[in-house]
RNA sequence: CGGGAAGUAGCUCAGUCAGGUUAGAGUGCACGGUUCGGGACCGUGAGGUCGGCGGUUCGAAUCCGCCCUUCCCGACCA
């Protein structure tokens, strides 16, 4: 490829549309352009890089028995109504009607379509197990796209689905994906990777892992144990809670606490530690359309329009100890809500509580769903509000003074909390989710009726798994991880071209002759070369070579020829070497082999369960 | 959806507070010349519904109102 005709030009200054360094470089170097919020065009360099990533994904998916398919982007609403997600998913699922007035959706994932295929095509146990995958566009109308390709609304995703006879079969395929995913990410140059236990979220199912690239620009908070390797998304991370004080319940007493509406004020006023208090946080929870989440209710309960059943909102009072924070995902899962949002003061007062002085003690039964963290339930003699401004209660005891509707772990793991496995101090880290794997079980096959008959002719629901990889996110993470102040520094496996050829010295016949010969020889050898044939100053060429980020630079100039031939320089090195003109192509291949060997040493394929989750 | 910031040339930005000739700079682009190993230099030129609509005013990029878009923080999220 000649740089003189490559679309588009590089930019000298970064467009002001983000402050994420890796994304700025992808913009400046001309890999991508933003069309509108969260929607991007991949330009020639970006498209090539994405294709390189996809090729790696295909190799590894094929290696574990995956069969590639290509599924539709537009689905009839019926499928999503049958799975229940037409109701369960909010505005991020784009709905529209076709000209015939049928409700349609833009695919944000493909469990429904796969399950539909399975129920039509799979009849016998002899057809299983199966692993189908595709690389295809997803659309999710994210409320807040950010950081370029990191959180886009439209993006390419590799999604795989396994179909098995039973849980044992699912576990086998799940473990294969676990290993394959490590290989995929490490081959792409994302060698710093954590597989963490995660929330199943809208996918449903039970066991799930997310593959996280640690990075300060990440949106997820990871709880990791550097001692034993345990790692989890903070949304589900367990930790050892301190033992409650060993004392007998004391009589309840009122105490005047004017102006102490926060835990901080309260502890100062009363001279106690925050661990002696109960903190109340109110949420409005949508418990969904009703008891029937799926199949039967779906079709009938939904009006022909795009309307969805109204939210069933309840006020939730979450109780954690004063020295802890509520983890909203844990709370959401415990109460079985579709979503939570902070409750407003009006709603809180209507339930008989007083913001800042709220507690479950003496509340009208049924006015609010009281959810207590297990530590609060076990802790004696806490200070809590009296539901009257300026007054708190001492010696509040769960079970005696109030009865929670739910008790469970709803507290967020904090840095330094003991690891539930080995007891060492846990650390918090931010990460970017580049992939995830879910054991769905029969979450979709049951409501949608995807069954097979076993050897005895008995029908069973197909047992499913679902496995995603964000192709664009990989590129974004690679750009973020492999760069310096001059530009990108891409790994050979992902770079659009292996070699960036810099021709200097104007239209010197000697230079062009040597460069042309090198290009031809490399082309014969199947090496992708980006040939800077432009008539611009050397500084411009070198600056662009650094910006665009190909792993190996070859310079042909009067100076290099006088020095013996072609100058080779790795993008990640400070020094260069001149190699003989005659063997230049072989020398280039030697360097590329060297890069490949280095990368190969970084490829990991851990078995499951890995050192981490357990 | 809540909070904050911004929208002026392809890109990065000044100008807006305090209304007043023909709206500027850098960079990029075109042309000519010089130069040729780290975004070099000189000259000439093209390039603008000042996000949109409405209002105030003799006069609006500038003041007021409404709207749109983008970015950041939060909420949300495979």
PDB file of N, CA and C (backbone and C1' of nucleotides) in Angstrom, chain A residues 12-17 28 34 36 140 143-144 151 155 157 202 328 433 436 538-539 546 553 557 559 567, chain B residues 1-2 10-13 26-29 35-40 69-78:
ATOM      1  N   UNK A  12      -2.465  16.432  12.475  1.00  0.00           N
ATOM      2  CA  UNK A  12      -1.386  16.939  13.306  1.00  0.00           C
ATOM      3  C   UNK A  12      -1.857  17.176  14.740  1.00  0.00           C
ATOM      4  N   UNK A  13      -3.072  17.614  14.886  1.00  0.00           N
ATOM      5  CA  UNK A  13      -3.609  17.795  16.241  1.00  0.00           C
ATOM      6  C   UNK A  13      -4.820  16.883  16.423  1.00  0.00           C
ATOM      7  N   UNK A  14      -4.982  16.405  17.632  1.00  0.00           N
ATOM      8  CA  UNK A  14      -6.048  15.442  17.896  1.00  0.00           C
ATOM      9  C   UNK A  14      -7.392  16.142  17.926  1.00  0.00           C
ATOM     10  N   UNK A  15      -8.393  15.579  17.282  1.00  0.00           N
ATOM     11  CA  UNK A  15      -9.738  16.108  17.416  1.00  0.00           C
ATOM     12  C   UNK A  15     -10.123  16.139  18.896  1.00  0.00           C
ATOM     13  N   UNK A  16     -10.876  17.156  19.272  1.00  0.00           N
ATOM     14  CA  UNK A  16     -11.169  17.363  20.690  1.00  0.00           C
ATOM     15  C   UNK A  16     -12.369  16.563  21.139  1.00  0.00           C
ATOM     16  N   UNK A  17     -12.542  15.356  20.594  1.00  0.00           N
ATOM     17  CA  UNK A  17     -13.756  14.647  20.957  1.00  0.00           C
ATOM     18  C   UNK A  17     -13.552  13.643  22.089  1.00  0.00           C
ATOM     19  N   UNK A  28      -5.999  10.462  15.220  1.00  0.00           N
ATOM     20  CA  UNK A  28      -4.928  11.201  14.536  1.00  0.00           C
ATOM     21  C   UNK A  28      -4.305  10.378  13.423  1.00  0.00           C
ATOM     22  N   UNK A  34     -15.393   9.307  14.073  1.00  0.00           N
ATOM     23  CA  UNK A  34     -16.696   9.233  14.718  1.00  0.00           C
ATOM     24  C   UNK A  34     -17.747   9.830  13.816  1.00  0.00           C
ATOM     25  N   UNK A  36     -21.248   9.842  14.882  1.00  0.00           N
ATOM     26  CA  UNK A  36     -22.043  10.518  15.893  1.00  0.00           C
ATOM     27  C   UNK A  36     -21.768   9.792  17.203  1.00  0.00           C
ATOM     28  N   UNK A 140     -26.485  -1.248  20.569  1.00  0.00           N
ATOM     29  CA  UNK A 140     -27.042  -1.023  21.905  1.00  0.00           C
ATOM     30  C   UNK A 140     -27.108   0.472  22.120  1.00  0.00           C
ATOM     31  N   UNK A 143     -26.872   4.659  27.120  1.00  0.00           N
ATOM     32  CA  UNK A 143     -27.235   5.995  27.600  1.00  0.00           C
ATOM     33  C   UNK A 143     -26.050   6.945  27.563  1.00  0.00           C
ATOM     34  N   UNK A 144     -24.871   6.392  27.691  1.00  0.00           N
ATOM     35  CA  UNK A 144     -23.729   7.291  27.679  1.00  0.00           C
ATOM     36  C   UNK A 144     -22.506   6.643  27.038  1.00  0.00           C
ATOM     37  N   UNK A 151     -16.748   2.375  24.701  1.00  0.00           N
ATOM     38  CA  UNK A 151     -18.173   2.163  24.893  1.00  0.00           C
ATOM     39  C   UNK A 151     -18.901   2.790  23.715  1.00  0.00           C
ATOM     40  N   UNK A 155     -21.162  -1.653  17.374  1.00  0.00           N
ATOM     41  CA  UNK A 155     -19.820  -2.224  17.448  1.00  0.00           C
ATOM     42  C   UNK A 155     -19.823  -3.657  16.950  1.00  0.00           C
ATOM     43  N   UNK A 157     -18.907  -7.472  17.320  1.00  0.00           N
ATOM     44  CA  UNK A 157     -18.731  -8.386  18.432  1.00  0.00           C
ATOM     45  C   UNK A 157     -18.618  -9.796  17.892  1.00  0.00           C
ATOM     46  N   UNK A 202     -28.125  -8.900  32.230  1.00  0.00           N
ATOM     47  CA  UNK A 202     -29.298  -9.155  31.405  1.00  0.00           C
ATOM     48  C   UNK A 202     -29.220 -10.485  30.668  1.00  0.00           C
ATOM     49  N   UNK A 328     -24.796  -1.770  44.473  1.00  0.00           N
ATOM     50  CA  UNK A 328     -26.138  -1.774  43.887  1.00  0.00           C
ATOM     51  C   UNK A 328     -26.455  -3.036  43.094  1.00  0.00           C
ATOM     52  N   UNK A 433     -13.687  -4.300  30.134  1.00  0.00           N
ATOM     53  CA  UNK A 433     -14.190  -5.629  29.818  1.00  0.00           C
ATOM     54  C   UNK A 433     -14.067  -5.873  28.318  1.00  0.00           C
ATOM     55  N   UNK A 436     -16.591 -11.776  27.693  1.00  0.00           N
ATOM     56  CA  UNK A 436     -17.281 -12.400  28.805  1.00  0.00           C
ATOM     57  C   UNK A 436     -17.808 -13.755  28.383  1.00  0.00           C
ATOM     58  N   UNK A 538      11.651  14.614   5.356  1.00  0.00           N
ATOM     59  CA  UNK A 538      11.928  13.410   6.150  1.00  0.00           C
ATOM     60  C   UNK A 538      11.252  13.459   7.517  1.00  0.00           C
ATOM     61  N   UNK A 539      11.244  14.612   8.139  1.00  0.00           N
ATOM     62  CA  UNK A 539      10.649  14.715   9.460  1.00  0.00           C
ATOM     63  C   UNK A 539       9.188  14.320   9.453  1.00  0.00           C
ATOM     64  N   UNK A 546       5.988   6.963  13.154  1.00  0.00           N
ATOM     65  CA  UNK A 546       5.812   6.767  14.594  1.00  0.00           C
ATOM     66  C   UNK A 546       4.334   6.814  14.964  1.00  0.00           C
ATOM     67  N   UNK A 553      10.139  -0.479  10.933  1.00  0.00           N
ATOM     68  CA  UNK A 553      10.328   0.593   9.964  1.00  0.00           C
ATOM     69  C   UNK A 553      11.572   0.291   9.147  1.00  0.00           C
ATOM     70  N   UNK A 557      17.428   5.381   1.883  1.00  0.00           N
ATOM     71  CA  UNK A 557      17.802   6.770   1.620  1.00  0.00           C
ATOM     72  C   UNK A 557      19.229   6.790   1.100  1.00  0.00           C
ATOM     73  N   UNK A 559      21.609   8.097   2.469  1.00  0.00           N
ATOM     74  CA  UNK A 559      22.480   7.842   3.614  1.00  0.00           C
ATOM     75  C   UNK A 559      22.529   6.344   3.951  1.00  0.00           C
ATOM     76  N   UNK A 567      18.039   0.669   6.353  1.00  0.00           N
ATOM     77  CA  UNK A 567      18.039   0.823   7.813  1.00  0.00           C
ATOM     78  C   UNK A 567      16.757   0.227   8.387  1.00  0.00           C
TER      79      UNK A 567
ATOM     80  P     C B   1     -33.962  12.534  28.567  1.00  0.00           P
ATOM     81  O5'   C B   1     -33.603  12.346  30.098  1.00  0.00           O
ATOM     82  C5'   C B   1     -34.631  12.240  31.079  1.00  0.00           C
ATOM     83  C4'   C B   1     -33.980  11.999  32.414  1.00  0.00           C
ATOM     84  C3'   C B   1     -33.010  13.080  32.884  1.00  0.00           C
ATOM     85  O3'   C B   1     -33.686  14.183  33.447  1.00  0.00           O
ATOM     86  C1'   C B   1     -32.046  10.941  33.245  1.00  0.00           C
ATOM     87  P     G B   2     -32.901  15.598  33.460  1.00  0.00           P
ATOM     88  O5'   G B   2     -31.911  15.443  34.691  1.00  0.00           O
ATOM     89  C5'   G B   2     -32.350  15.727  36.020  1.00  0.00           C
ATOM     90  C4'   G B   2     -31.189  15.649  36.972  1.00  0.00           C
ATOM     91  C3'   G B   2     -30.055  16.639  36.719  1.00  0.00           C
ATOM     92  O3'   G B   2     -30.319  17.922  37.247  1.00  0.00           O
ATOM     93  C1'   G B   2     -29.143  14.495  37.002  1.00  0.00           C
ATOM     94  P     G B  10     -14.205  23.832   7.147  1.00  0.00           P
ATOM     95  O5'   G B  10     -13.562  22.495   7.691  1.00  0.00           O
ATOM     96  C5'   G B  10     -14.063  21.217   7.296  1.00  0.00           C
ATOM     97  C4'   G B  10     -13.003  20.176   7.525  1.00  0.00           C
ATOM     98  C3'   G B  10     -12.392  20.199   8.924  1.00  0.00           C
ATOM     99  O3'   G B  10     -13.133  19.385   9.810  1.00  0.00           O
ATOM    100  C1'   G B  10     -10.671  20.270   7.310  1.00  0.00           C
ATOM    101  P     C B  11     -13.350  19.830  11.323  1.00  0.00           P
ATOM    102  O5'   C B  11     -11.890  19.716  11.945  1.00  0.00           O
ATOM    103  C5'   C B  11     -11.319  18.434  12.204  1.00  0.00           C
ATOM    104  C4'   C B  11      -9.959  18.614  12.823  1.00  0.00           C
ATOM    105  C3'   C B  11      -9.917  19.521  14.043  1.00  0.00           C
ATOM    106  O3'   C B  11     -10.295  18.857  15.225  1.00  0.00           O
ATOM    107  C1'   C B  11      -8.204  20.150  12.563  1.00  0.00           C
ATOM    108  P     U B  12     -10.912  19.683  16.430  1.00  0.00           P
ATOM    109  O5'   U B  12      -9.664  20.517  16.956  1.00  0.00           O
ATOM    110  C5'   U B  12      -8.547  19.852  17.526  1.00  0.00           C
ATOM    111  C4'   U B  12      -7.557  20.870  18.017  1.00  0.00           C
ATOM    112  C3'   U B  12      -8.158  21.971  18.879  1.00  0.00           C
ATOM    113  O3'   U B  12      -8.320  21.551  20.213  1.00  0.00           O
ATOM    114  C1'   U B  12      -6.737  22.934  17.247  1.00  0.00           C
ATOM    115  P     C B  13      -9.409  22.284  21.123  1.00  0.00           P
ATOM    116  O5'   C B  13      -8.791  23.749  21.202  1.00  0.00           O
ATOM    117  C5'   C B  13      -9.596  24.876  21.257  1.00  0.00           C
ATOM    118  C4'   C B  13      -8.760  26.071  20.945  1.00  0.00           C
ATOM    119  C3'   C B  13      -9.428  27.416  21.190  1.00  0.00           C
ATOM    120  O3'   C B  13      -9.344  27.775  22.552  1.00  0.00           O
ATOM    121  C1'   C B  13      -8.370  27.450  19.087  1.00  0.00           C
ATOM    122  P     G B  26      -0.861  32.635  11.174  1.00  0.00           P
ATOM    123  O5'   G B  26      -0.682  31.245  11.925  1.00  0.00           O
ATOM    124  C5'   G B  26       0.231  31.114  13.001  1.00  0.00           C
ATOM    125  C4'   G B  26       0.055  29.779  13.667  1.00  0.00           C
ATOM    126  C3'   G B  26       0.142  28.577  12.729  1.00  0.00           C
ATOM    127  O3'   G B  26       1.483  28.195  12.483  1.00  0.00           O
ATOM    128  C1'   G B  26      -1.767  28.356  14.102  1.00  0.00           C
ATOM    129  P     U B  27       1.891  27.610  11.075  1.00  0.00           P
ATOM    130  O5'   U B  27       1.080  26.246  10.987  1.00  0.00           O
ATOM    131  C5'   U B  27       1.467  25.119  11.772  1.00  0.00           C
ATOM    132  C4'   U B  27       0.400  24.048  11.730  1.00  0.00           C
ATOM    133  C3'   U B  27       0.084  23.485  10.346  1.00  0.00           C
ATOM    134  O3'   U B  27       1.009  22.487   9.937  1.00  0.00           O
ATOM    135  C1'   U B  27      -1.924  24.006  11.473  1.00  0.00           C
ATOM    136  P     G B  28       1.322  22.291   8.384  1.00  0.00           P
ATOM    137  O5'   G B  28      -0.063  21.757   7.818  1.00  0.00           O
ATOM    138  C5'   G B  28      -0.518  20.445   8.126  1.00  0.00           C
ATOM    139  C4'   G B  28      -1.897  20.230   7.565  1.00  0.00           C
ATOM    140  C3'   G B  28      -2.040  20.457   6.067  1.00  0.00           C
ATOM    141  O3'   G B  28      -1.650  19.326   5.322  1.00  0.00           O
ATOM    142  C1'   G B  28      -3.762  21.591   7.196  1.00  0.00           C
ATOM    143  P     C B  29      -0.993  19.513   3.908  1.00  0.00           P
ATOM    144  O5'   C B  29      -2.184  20.149   3.060  1.00  0.00           O
ATOM    145  C5'   C B  29      -3.353  19.396   2.782  1.00  0.00           C
ATOM    146  C4'   C B  29      -4.301  20.211   1.937  1.00  0.00           C
ATOM    147  C3'   C B  29      -3.699  20.833   0.694  1.00  0.00           C
ATOM    148  O3'   C B  29      -3.616  19.906  -0.375  1.00  0.00           O
ATOM    149  C1'   C B  29      -4.964  22.455   1.826  1.00  0.00           C
ATOM    150  P     U B  35      17.897  24.714  -3.012  1.00  0.00           P
ATOM    151  O5'   U B  35      17.422  24.026  -1.654  1.00  0.00           O
ATOM    152  C5'   U B  35      17.991  24.429  -0.410  1.00  0.00           C
ATOM    153  C4'   U B  35      17.289  23.743   0.735  1.00  0.00           C
ATOM    154  C3'   U B  35      17.446  22.233   0.812  1.00  0.00           C
ATOM    155  O3'   U B  35      18.688  21.864   1.394  1.00  0.00           O
ATOM    156  C1'   U B  35      15.187  22.827   1.219  1.00  0.00           C
ATOM    157  P     C B  36      19.407  20.575   0.854  1.00  0.00           P
ATOM    158  O5'   C B  36      18.629  19.385   1.579  1.00  0.00           O
ATOM    159  C5'   C B  36      18.412  19.427   2.982  1.00  0.00           C
ATOM    160  C4'   C B  36      17.390  18.387   3.359  1.00  0.00           C
ATOM    161  C3'   C B  36      17.839  16.961   3.055  1.00  0.00           C
ATOM    162  O3'   C B  36      17.406  16.109   4.097  1.00  0.00           O
ATOM    163  C1'   C B  36      15.780  17.413   1.973  1.00  0.00           C
ATOM    164  P     G B  37      18.497  15.227   4.905  1.00  0.00           P
ATOM    165  O5'   G B  37      17.457  14.272   5.674  1.00  0.00           O
ATOM    166  C5'   G B  37      16.418  14.824   6.480  1.00  0.00           C
ATOM    167  C4'   G B  37      16.411  14.131   7.829  1.00  0.00           C
ATOM    168  C3'   G B  37      17.657  14.386   8.668  1.00  0.00           C
ATOM    169  O3'   G B  37      17.320  14.311  10.044  1.00  0.00           O
ATOM    170  C1'   G B  37      17.502  12.098   8.193  1.00  0.00           C
ATOM    171  P     G B  38      16.747  15.530  10.850  1.00  0.00           P
ATOM    172  O5'   G B  38      15.239  15.066  10.855  1.00  0.00           O
ATOM    173  C5'   G B  38      14.193  15.968  10.458  1.00  0.00           C
ATOM    174  C4'   G B  38      13.049  15.827  11.422  1.00  0.00           C
ATOM    175  C3'   G B  38      13.356  16.338  12.823  1.00  0.00           C
ATOM    176  O3'   G B  38      12.144  16.829  13.384  1.00  0.00           O
ATOM    177  C1'   G B  38      12.788  14.057  12.934  1.00  0.00           C
ATOM    178  P     G B  39      11.804  18.408  12.948  1.00  0.00           P
ATOM    179  O5'   G B  39      10.776  18.158  11.792  1.00  0.00           O
ATOM    180  C5'   G B  39       9.588  17.444  12.046  1.00  0.00           C
ATOM    181  C4'   G B  39       8.578  17.795  11.003  1.00  0.00           C
ATOM    182  C3'   G B  39       8.030  19.216  11.121  1.00  0.00           C
ATOM    183  O3'   G B  39       7.601  19.579   9.821  1.00  0.00           O
ATOM    184  C1'   G B  39       6.300  17.646  11.467  1.00  0.00           C
ATOM    185  P     A B  40       7.801  21.177   9.353  1.00  0.00           P
ATOM    186  O5'   A B  40       9.391  21.335   9.259  1.00  0.00           O
ATOM    187  C5'   A B  40      10.119  21.934  10.310  1.00  0.00           C
ATOM    188  C4'   A B  40      11.173  22.850   9.755  1.00  0.00           C
ATOM    189  C3'   A B  40      10.669  24.125   9.092  1.00  0.00           C
ATOM    190  O3'   A B  40      10.383  25.142  10.029  1.00  0.00           O
ATOM    191  C1'   A B  40      12.256  23.100   7.687  1.00  0.00           C
ATOM    192  P     U B  69     -30.080  15.834  19.802  1.00  0.00           P
ATOM    193  O5'   U B  69     -28.555  16.121  19.461  1.00  0.00           O
ATOM    194  C5'   U B  69     -28.087  16.005  18.120  1.00  0.00           C
ATOM    195  C4'   U B  69     -26.689  16.536  18.023  1.00  0.00           C
ATOM    196  C3'   U B  69     -25.686  15.926  18.992  1.00  0.00           C
ATOM    197  O3'   U B  69     -25.209  14.681  18.542  1.00  0.00           O
ATOM    198  C1'   U B  69     -25.437  18.284  18.960  1.00  0.00           C
ATOM    199  P     U B  70     -24.764  13.585  19.623  1.00  0.00           P
ATOM    200  O5'   U B  70     -23.358  14.144  20.100  1.00  0.00           O
ATOM    201  C5'   U B  70     -22.275  14.203  19.190  1.00  0.00           C
ATOM    202  C4'   U B  70     -21.122  14.942  19.814  1.00  0.00           C
ATOM    203  C3'   U B  70     -20.647  14.414  21.155  1.00  0.00           C
ATOM    204  O3'   U B  70     -19.802  13.287  21.006  1.00  0.00           O
ATOM    205  C1'   U B  70     -20.825  16.767  21.255  1.00  0.00           C
ATOM    206  P     C B  71     -19.694  12.256  22.198  1.00  0.00           P
ATOM    207  O5'   C B  71     -18.771  13.020  23.245  1.00  0.00           O
ATOM    208  C5'   C B  71     -17.421  13.317  22.930  1.00  0.00           C
ATOM    209  C4'   C B  71     -16.827  14.186  24.004  1.00  0.00           C
ATOM    210  C3'   C B  71     -16.914  13.627  25.420  1.00  0.00           C
ATOM    211  O3'   C B  71     -15.893  12.690  25.690  1.00  0.00           O
ATOM    212  C1'   C B  71     -17.581  15.888  25.431  1.00  0.00           C
ATOM    213  P     C B  72     -16.152  11.560  26.767  1.00  0.00           P
ATOM    214  O5'   C B  72     -16.066  12.367  28.132  1.00  0.00           O
ATOM    215  C5'   C B  72     -14.834  12.918  28.577  1.00  0.00           C
ATOM    216  C4'   C B  72     -15.039  13.658  29.874  1.00  0.00           C
ATOM    217  C3'   C B  72     -15.743  12.883  30.978  1.00  0.00           C
ATOM    218  O3'   C B  72     -14.881  12.010  31.667  1.00  0.00           O
ATOM    219  C1'   C B  72     -16.703  15.018  30.806  1.00  0.00           C
ATOM    220  P     C B  73     -15.499  10.694  32.313  1.00  0.00           P
ATOM    221  O5'   C B  73     -16.283  11.242  33.589  1.00  0.00           O
ATOM    222  C5'   C B  73     -15.589  11.849  34.665  1.00  0.00           C
ATOM    223  C4'   C B  73     -16.558  12.260  35.743  1.00  0.00           C
ATOM    224  C3'   C B  73     -17.570  11.199  36.171  1.00  0.00           C
ATOM    225  O3'   C B  73     -17.035  10.243  37.053  1.00  0.00           O
ATOM    226  C1'   C B  73     -18.690  13.245  35.855  1.00  0.00           C
ATOM    227  P     G B  74     -17.589   8.765  37.003  1.00  0.00           P
ATOM    228  O5'   G B  74     -19.110   8.928  37.468  1.00  0.00           O
ATOM    229  C5'   G B  74     -19.417   9.109  38.834  1.00  0.00           C
ATOM    230  C4'   G B  74     -20.861   9.467  39.016  1.00  0.00           C
ATOM    231  C3'   G B  74     -21.890   8.382  38.740  1.00  0.00           C
ATOM    232  O3'   G B  74     -21.971   7.426  39.782  1.00  0.00           O
ATOM    233  C1'   G B  74     -22.643  10.423  37.847  1.00  0.00           C
ATOM    234  P     A B  75     -22.380   5.932  39.437  1.00  0.00           P
ATOM    235  O5'   A B  75     -23.887   6.097  38.953  1.00  0.00           O
ATOM    236  C5'   A B  75     -24.937   6.331  39.884  1.00  0.00           C
ATOM    237  C4'   A B  75     -26.259   6.437  39.170  1.00  0.00           C
ATOM    238  C3'   A B  75     -26.653   5.226  38.330  1.00  0.00           C
ATOM    239  O3'   A B  75     -27.264   4.211  39.103  1.00  0.00           O
ATOM    240  C1'   A B  75     -26.915   7.171  37.048  1.00  0.00           C
ATOM    241  P     C B  76     -26.908   2.697  38.830  1.00  0.00           P
ATOM    242  O5'   C B  76     -27.243   2.504  37.285  1.00  0.00           O
ATOM    243  C5'   C B  76     -28.585   2.441  36.839  1.00  0.00           C
ATOM    244  C4'   C B  76     -28.620   2.391  35.332  1.00  0.00           C
ATOM    245  C3'   C B  76     -27.948   1.168  34.707  1.00  0.00           C
ATOM    246  O3'   C B  76     -28.817   0.047  34.676  1.00  0.00           O
ATOM    247  C1'   C B  76     -27.163   3.105  33.628  1.00  0.00           C
ATOM    248  P     C B  77     -28.220  -1.410  34.929  1.00  0.00           P
ATOM    249  O5'   C B  77     -27.341  -1.651  33.635  1.00  0.00           O
ATOM    250  C5'   C B  77     -27.958  -1.719  32.353  1.00  0.00           C
ATOM    251  C4'   C B  77     -26.894  -1.754  31.295  1.00  0.00           C
ATOM    252  C3'   C B  77     -25.926  -2.923  31.390  1.00  0.00           C
ATOM    253  O3'   C B  77     -26.471  -4.072  30.761  1.00  0.00           O
ATOM    254  C1'   C B  77     -24.718  -0.923  31.072  1.00  0.00           C
ATOM    255  P     A B  78     -26.560  -5.422  31.539  1.00  0.00           P
ATOM    256  O5'   A B  78     -25.313  -6.256  31.074  1.00  0.00           O
ATOM    257  C5'   A B  78     -25.369  -6.979  29.876  1.00  0.00           C
ATOM    258  C4'   A B  78     -24.284  -7.991  29.883  1.00  0.00           C
ATOM    259  C3'   A B  78     -22.930  -7.445  30.352  1.00  0.00           C
ATOM    260  O3'   A B  78     -22.174  -8.460  30.970  1.00  0.00           O
ATOM    261  C1'   A B  78     -22.800  -8.086  28.100  1.00  0.00           C
TER     262        A B  78
END
